[in-house]
GROMACS .gro file of C-alpha atoms in nm:
model
  273
    1MET     CA    1  -1.418   2.025  -3.020
    2PRO     CA    2  -1.278   1.717  -3.189
    3GLU     CA    3  -1.263   1.413  -2.967
    4GLN     CA    4  -0.883   1.367  -3.003
    5ASN     CA    5  -0.834   1.708  -2.847
    6LYS     CA    6  -1.001   1.635  -2.522
    7LYS     CA    7  -0.782   1.559  -2.222
    8ARG     CA    8  -0.815   1.278  -1.990
    9PRO     CA    9  -0.836   1.345  -1.605
   10LEU     CA   10  -0.539   1.303  -1.399
   11ILE     CA   11  -0.553   0.956  -1.211
   12ALA     CA   12  -0.405   0.885  -0.868
   13LEU     CA   13  -0.393   0.558  -0.739
   14SER     CA   14  -0.401   0.507  -0.353
   15LEU     CA   15  -0.255   0.183  -0.198
   16GLY     CA   16  -0.374   0.142   0.166
   17GLY     CA   17  -0.185  -0.052   0.432
   18GLY     CA   18  -0.265  -0.396   0.523
   19GLY     CA   19   0.055  -0.577   0.635
   20ALA     CA   20   0.157  -0.874   0.435
   21LYS     CA   21  -0.179  -0.866   0.227
   22THR     CA   22  -0.008  -0.602   0.034
   23PHE     CA   23   0.059  -0.841  -0.252
   24ALA     CA   24  -0.307  -0.772  -0.357
   25HIS     CA   25  -0.169  -0.433  -0.451
   26LEU     CA   26   0.047  -0.615  -0.718
   27GLY     CA   27  -0.250  -0.786  -0.875
   28VAL     CA   28  -0.426  -0.450  -0.891
   29LEU     CA   29  -0.120  -0.293  -1.064
   30ASP     CA   30  -0.102  -0.579  -1.321
   31ALA     CA   31  -0.476  -0.554  -1.410
   32PHE     CA   32  -0.413  -0.167  -1.478
   33LYS     CA   33  -0.132  -0.263  -1.699
   34LYS     CA   34  -0.319  -0.510  -1.879
   35HIS     CA   35  -0.615  -0.265  -1.958
   36ASN     CA   36  -0.394   0.033  -2.020
   37ILE     CA   37  -0.524   0.224  -1.727
   38PRO     CA   38  -0.275   0.524  -1.677
   39ILE     CA   39  -0.138   0.632  -1.329
   40ASP     CA   40  -0.032   0.976  -1.292
   41PHE     CA   41   0.031   0.965  -0.922
   42LEU     CA   42   0.109   0.661  -0.685
   43ILE     CA   43   0.015   0.728  -0.316
   44THR     CA   44   0.122   0.455  -0.068
   45CYS     CA   45   0.115   0.353   0.300
   46SER     CA   46   0.281   0.102   0.508
   47ALA     CA   47   0.387  -0.209   0.324
   48ALA     CA   48   0.227  -0.082   0.006
   49SER     CA   49   0.513   0.151  -0.004
   50VAL     CA   50   0.767  -0.133  -0.026
   51VAL     CA   51   0.585  -0.306  -0.312
   52GLY     CA   52   0.510   0.033  -0.463
   53ILE     CA   53   0.868   0.131  -0.473
   54LEU     CA   54   0.962  -0.198  -0.634
   55TYR     CA   55   0.701  -0.207  -0.900
   56ASN     CA   56   0.767   0.165  -0.970
   57SER     CA   57   1.124   0.070  -1.021
   58GLY     CA   58   1.048  -0.151  -1.314
   59ILE     CA   59   1.044  -0.488  -1.113
   60SER     CA   60   0.768  -0.707  -1.235
   61SER     CA   61   0.513  -0.851  -0.978
   62GLN     CA   62   0.629  -1.204  -1.045
   63GLU     CA   63   0.996  -1.107  -0.964
   64ILE     CA   64   0.876  -0.934  -0.638
   65LYS     CA   65   0.659  -1.226  -0.536
   66ASN     CA   66   0.940  -1.490  -0.594
   67GLU     CA   67   1.192  -1.280  -0.384
   68PHE     CA   68   0.955  -1.268  -0.088
   69LYS     CA   69   0.887  -1.632  -0.107
   70ARG     CA   70   1.249  -1.717  -0.082
   71LYS     CA   71   1.255  -1.525   0.252
   72ARG     CA   72   0.953  -1.606   0.431
   73LYS     CA   73   1.027  -1.752   0.775
   74TRP     CA   74   0.835  -1.550   1.030
   75LEU     CA   75   1.155  -1.463   1.247
   76TYR     CA   76   1.316  -1.323   0.939
   77ILE     CA   77   1.012  -1.110   0.867
   78ALA     CA   78   0.963  -1.014   1.219
   79ARG     CA   79   1.333  -0.863   1.218
   80ARG     CA   80   1.228  -0.667   0.895
   81SER     CA   81   1.549  -0.821   0.740
   82ILE     CA   82   1.309  -0.928   0.451
   83PHE     CA   83   1.190  -0.582   0.352
   84LYS     CA   84   1.532  -0.428   0.375
   85ARG     CA   85   1.712  -0.693   0.184
   86VAL     CA   86   1.454  -0.716  -0.100
   87LEU     CA   87   1.451  -0.326  -0.136
   88GLU     CA   88   1.833  -0.317  -0.131
   89LYS     CA   89   1.887  -0.577  -0.386
   90PHE     CA   90   1.635  -0.402  -0.665
   91ILE     CA   91   1.725  -0.053  -0.564
   92LYS     CA   92   2.087  -0.116  -0.659
   93GLN     CA   93   1.989  -0.332  -0.953
   94LYS     CA   94   1.784  -0.056  -1.087
   95ASN     CA   95   2.020   0.222  -0.972
   96VAL     CA   96   1.726   0.411  -0.787
   97ILE     CA   97   1.895   0.694  -0.597
   98ASP     CA   98   1.588   0.906  -0.492
   99ILE     CA   99   1.203   0.850  -0.488
  100GLU     CA  100   1.147   1.161  -0.688
  101ASN     CA  101   1.336   0.992  -0.994
  102LEU     CA  102   1.080   0.693  -1.014
  103LYS     CA  103   0.870   0.652  -1.339
  104ILE     CA  104   0.544   0.750  -1.148
  105PRO     CA  105   0.550   1.023  -0.904
  106MET     CA  106   0.506   0.896  -0.558
  107SER     CA  107   0.387   1.019  -0.221
  108ILE     CA  108   0.500   0.789   0.070
  109ILE     CA  109   0.320   0.829   0.383
  110ALA     CA  110   0.477   0.788   0.726
  111VAL     CA  111   0.441   0.917   1.061
  112ASP     CA  112   0.716   1.102   1.254
  113LEU     CA  113   0.717   0.974   1.606
  114LYS     CA  114   0.885   1.282   1.745
  115THR     CA  115   0.623   1.532   1.631
  116GLY     CA  116   0.334   1.301   1.582
  117GLN     CA  117   0.289   1.462   1.241
  118GLU     CA  118   0.188   1.263   0.916
  119ILE     CA  119   0.446   1.315   0.636
  120ALA     CA  120   0.399   1.252   0.264
  121PHE     CA  121   0.747   1.218   0.123
  122GLU     CA  122   0.795   1.278  -0.232
  123LYS     CA  123   1.156   1.276  -0.265
  124GLY     CA  124   1.451   1.117  -0.050
  125SER     CA  125   1.575   0.761   0.021
  126PRO     CA  126   1.407   0.486  -0.167
  127LEU     CA  127   1.526   0.245   0.120
  128LEU     CA  128   1.459   0.423   0.446
  129ILE     CA  129   1.136   0.601   0.369
  130PRO     CA  130   0.936   0.287   0.268
  131LEU     CA  131   1.097   0.106   0.558
  132GLY     CA  132   0.969   0.374   0.788
  133SER     CA  133   0.626   0.396   0.626
  134SER     CA  134   0.591   0.030   0.722
  135ALA     CA  135   0.746   0.011   1.065
  136TYR     CA  136   0.432  -0.078   1.262
  137PRO     CA  137   0.451   0.009   1.622
  138GLY     CA  138   0.508  -0.282   1.878
  139ILE     CA  139   0.648  -0.515   1.594
  140TRP     CA  140   0.915  -0.306   1.424
  141GLN     CA  141   1.130  -0.023   1.562
  142PRO     CA  142   1.079   0.331   1.417
  143VAL     CA  143   1.330   0.405   1.131
  144LYS     CA  144   1.575   0.712   1.177
  145TYR     CA  145   1.599   0.911   0.874
  146LYS     CA  146   1.737   1.276   0.869
  147ASN     CA  147   1.568   1.454   1.164
  148TYR     CA  148   1.254   1.180   1.168
  149GLU     CA  149   1.180   0.887   1.366
  150LEU     CA  150   0.941   0.719   1.125
  151ILE     CA  151   0.680   0.466   1.206
  152ASP     CA  152   0.394   0.328   1.002
  153GLY     CA  153   0.193   0.589   0.807
  154GLY     CA  154  -0.108   0.371   0.876
  155VAL     CA  155  -0.119   0.484   1.250
  156LEU     CA  156  -0.258   0.816   1.112
  157ASN     CA  157  -0.368   0.750   0.756
  158PRO     CA  158  -0.396   0.395   0.642
  159ASP     CA  159  -0.593   0.465   0.320
  160PRO     CA  160  -0.449   0.806   0.212
  161ALA     CA  161  -0.703   0.888  -0.051
  162ASN     CA  162  -0.717   1.250   0.063
  163VAL     CA  163  -0.349   1.291  -0.034
  164ALA     CA  164  -0.436   1.135  -0.379
  165ARG     CA  165  -0.728   1.384  -0.381
  166LYS     CA  166  -0.498   1.676  -0.357
  167LYS     CA  167  -0.284   1.563  -0.633
  168VAL     CA  168  -0.559   1.545  -0.902
  169GLY     CA  169  -0.804   1.804  -0.785
  170HIS     CA  170  -1.176   1.799  -0.803
  171ASN     CA  171  -1.177   1.696  -1.177
  172GLY     CA  172  -0.929   1.419  -1.127
  173LEU     CA  173  -0.990   1.051  -1.064
  174VAL     CA  174  -0.895   0.889  -0.739
  175ILE     CA  175  -0.882   0.514  -0.739
  176SER     CA  176  -0.838   0.357  -0.374
  177VAL     CA  177  -0.719   0.003  -0.303
  178THR     CA  178  -0.804  -0.070   0.064
  179LEU     CA  179  -0.707  -0.376   0.256
  180LYS     CA  180  -0.913  -0.294   0.565
  181MET     CA  181  -1.090  -0.596   0.732
  182GLU     CA  182  -1.347  -0.609   0.991
  183PHE     CA  183  -1.269  -0.744   1.352
  184ALA     CA  184  -1.338  -1.106   1.451
  185GLU     CA  185  -1.515  -1.132   1.769
  186GLU     CA  186  -1.267  -1.228   2.030
  187SER     CA  187  -1.150  -1.125   2.373
  188ALA     CA  188  -0.825  -0.964   2.441
  189LYS     CA  189  -0.529  -1.212   2.500
  190GLY     CA  190  -0.263  -1.021   2.688
  191ARG     CA  191  -0.125  -0.688   2.694
  192PHE     CA  192   0.052  -0.702   2.351
  193ASN     CA  193  -0.265  -0.791   2.172
  194THR     CA  194  -0.448  -0.526   2.358
  195VAL     CA  195  -0.208  -0.264   2.230
  196LEU     CA  196  -0.210  -0.383   1.874
  197LYS     CA  197  -0.601  -0.393   1.855
  198SER     CA  198  -0.610  -0.039   2.010
  199LEU     CA  199  -0.383   0.091   1.759
  200TYR     CA  200  -0.580  -0.061   1.478
  201LEU     CA  201  -0.897   0.092   1.635
  202LEU     CA  202  -0.742   0.442   1.627
  203SER     CA  203  -0.686   0.423   1.252
  204LEU     CA  204  -1.002   0.260   1.181
  205LYS     CA  205  -1.206   0.549   1.330
  206TYR     CA  206  -1.141   0.787   1.020
  207ARG     CA  207  -1.041   0.530   0.774
  208ASN     CA  208  -1.380   0.494   0.606
  209LYS     CA  209  -1.456   0.867   0.619
  210ILE     CA  210  -1.122   0.941   0.445
  211ILE     CA  211  -1.150   0.684   0.173
  212GLU     CA  212  -1.534   0.741   0.109
  213LYS     CA  213  -1.502   1.123   0.095
  214ASN     CA  214  -1.187   1.127  -0.143
  215SER     CA  215  -1.243   0.821  -0.374
  216ASP     CA  216  -1.427   0.780  -0.718
  217ILE     CA  217  -1.351   0.410  -0.707
  218ILE     CA  218  -1.278   0.182  -0.436
  219ILE     CA  219  -1.123  -0.170  -0.475
  220THR     CA  220  -1.159  -0.412  -0.182
  221PRO     CA  221  -0.960  -0.724  -0.221
  222SER     CA  222  -0.999  -0.803   0.161
  223ASN     CA  223  -1.373  -0.798   0.147
  224GLY     CA  224  -1.525  -1.037   0.369
  225LEU     CA  225  -1.216  -1.125   0.579
  226LYS     CA  226  -1.184  -1.054   0.934
  227ILE     CA  227  -0.866  -0.959   1.129
  228ASN     CA  228  -0.758  -1.161   1.435
  229PHE     CA  229  -0.538  -1.022   1.696
  230ARG     CA  230  -0.508  -1.337   1.929
  231ASP     CA  231  -0.251  -1.470   1.706
  232TRP     CA  232  -0.064  -1.175   1.604
  233LYS     CA  233   0.200  -1.359   1.426
  234GLU     CA  234  -0.045  -1.521   1.166
  235THR     CA  235  -0.236  -1.172   1.148
  236PHE     CA  236   0.073  -0.963   1.047
  237LEU     CA  237   0.321  -1.226   0.927
  238GLY     CA  238   0.142  -1.523   0.829
  239TYR     CA  239   0.011  -1.390   0.489
  240PHE     CA  240   0.397  -1.415   0.380
  241SER     CA  241   0.343  -1.779   0.306
  242ASN     CA  242   0.381  -1.871  -0.034
  243ASN     CA  243   0.018  -1.987  -0.104
  244LYS     CA  244  -0.121  -1.670   0.048
  245ILE     CA  245   0.123  -1.444  -0.145
  246ASP     CA  246  -0.048  -1.584  -0.476
  247LYS     CA  247  -0.392  -1.584  -0.311
  248TYR     CA  248  -0.392  -1.213  -0.230
  249TYR     CA  249  -0.219  -1.137  -0.561
  250GLN     CA  250  -0.506  -1.312  -0.738
  251LYS     CA  251  -0.770  -1.132  -0.524
  252GLY     CA  252  -0.624  -0.791  -0.618
  253PHE     CA  253  -0.618  -0.867  -0.977
  254GLU     CA  254  -0.978  -1.006  -0.967
  255GLU     CA  255  -1.123  -0.731  -0.786
  256ALA     CA  256  -0.950  -0.467  -1.013
  257GLU     CA  257  -1.089  -0.652  -1.318
  258ARG     CA  258  -1.437  -0.617  -1.191
  259LYS     CA  259  -1.385  -0.224  -1.162
  260ILE     CA  260  -1.209  -0.189  -1.517
  261ILE     CA  261  -1.544  -0.098  -1.701
  262LYS     CA  262  -1.640   0.160  -1.445
  263ILE     CA  263  -1.305   0.311  -1.449
  264LYS     CA  264  -1.298   0.342  -1.811
  265GLU     CA  265  -1.654   0.504  -1.804
  266LEU     CA  266  -1.525   0.760  -1.530
  267ILE     CA  267  -1.218   0.839  -1.728
  268ASN     CA  268  -1.447   0.909  -2.022
  269TYR     CA  269  -1.692   1.108  -1.816
  270LYS     CA  270  -1.427   1.330  -1.664
  271LYS     CA  271  -1.260   1.421  -1.976
  272THR     CA  272  -1.206   1.802  -2.001
  273TYR     CA  273  -1.153   2.047  -2.279
   0.00000   0.00000   0.00000
């Protein structure tokens, strides 16, 4: 059969949770754009849902970074106003009514606190759903949406490669961007730090299994970094400082660039008639 009649595989990009390190995802997306890597499905969790909505609405990574740089005081971040106001601004600017109308079909992972169930939203509010997906317990309050009380999807599925696999099937290509980090060796410092670390441990238990079982390519911008729970403000909010926003963007871009040749090889290998 002629080469031009071959079909490329469906490609799903899974963007894992990682707090303010999520700007690495913007670097990955820009690298894909530079090398014309297509994305058929975008699966996001936690803060990745916020930047994913924005990028998928047609906002450039530079615009997104600049907006967060203007609103970076930690108390402002802790109140979650930063996410809400940035989303509201660009959703209104781009007239985004429903996530099902975005350019790339999205699945946004959140957890319903009332039922304890993981939910993959594919339509609905472009404001409340990503806010719920990123509502980390103990730091931000649950988001009420319809009959749900939404909390961070990362509580159950921080790297939703399994959802991406269901979208593209066995013959498709799943590319996962994980922002997981290893623990720094430290003793617990108070009840709040103990709770945060325990929550992270729960998701970490299954994180590796899910991502390794379902991914064809894994991009790891946080490789070699360690998470510290003794200073929770720095761990969860400090990465919003201007220099760290740019640092993580660059790490995401560079790590994606290193995988481009392999991604193109897999696309060609998985072509079907």
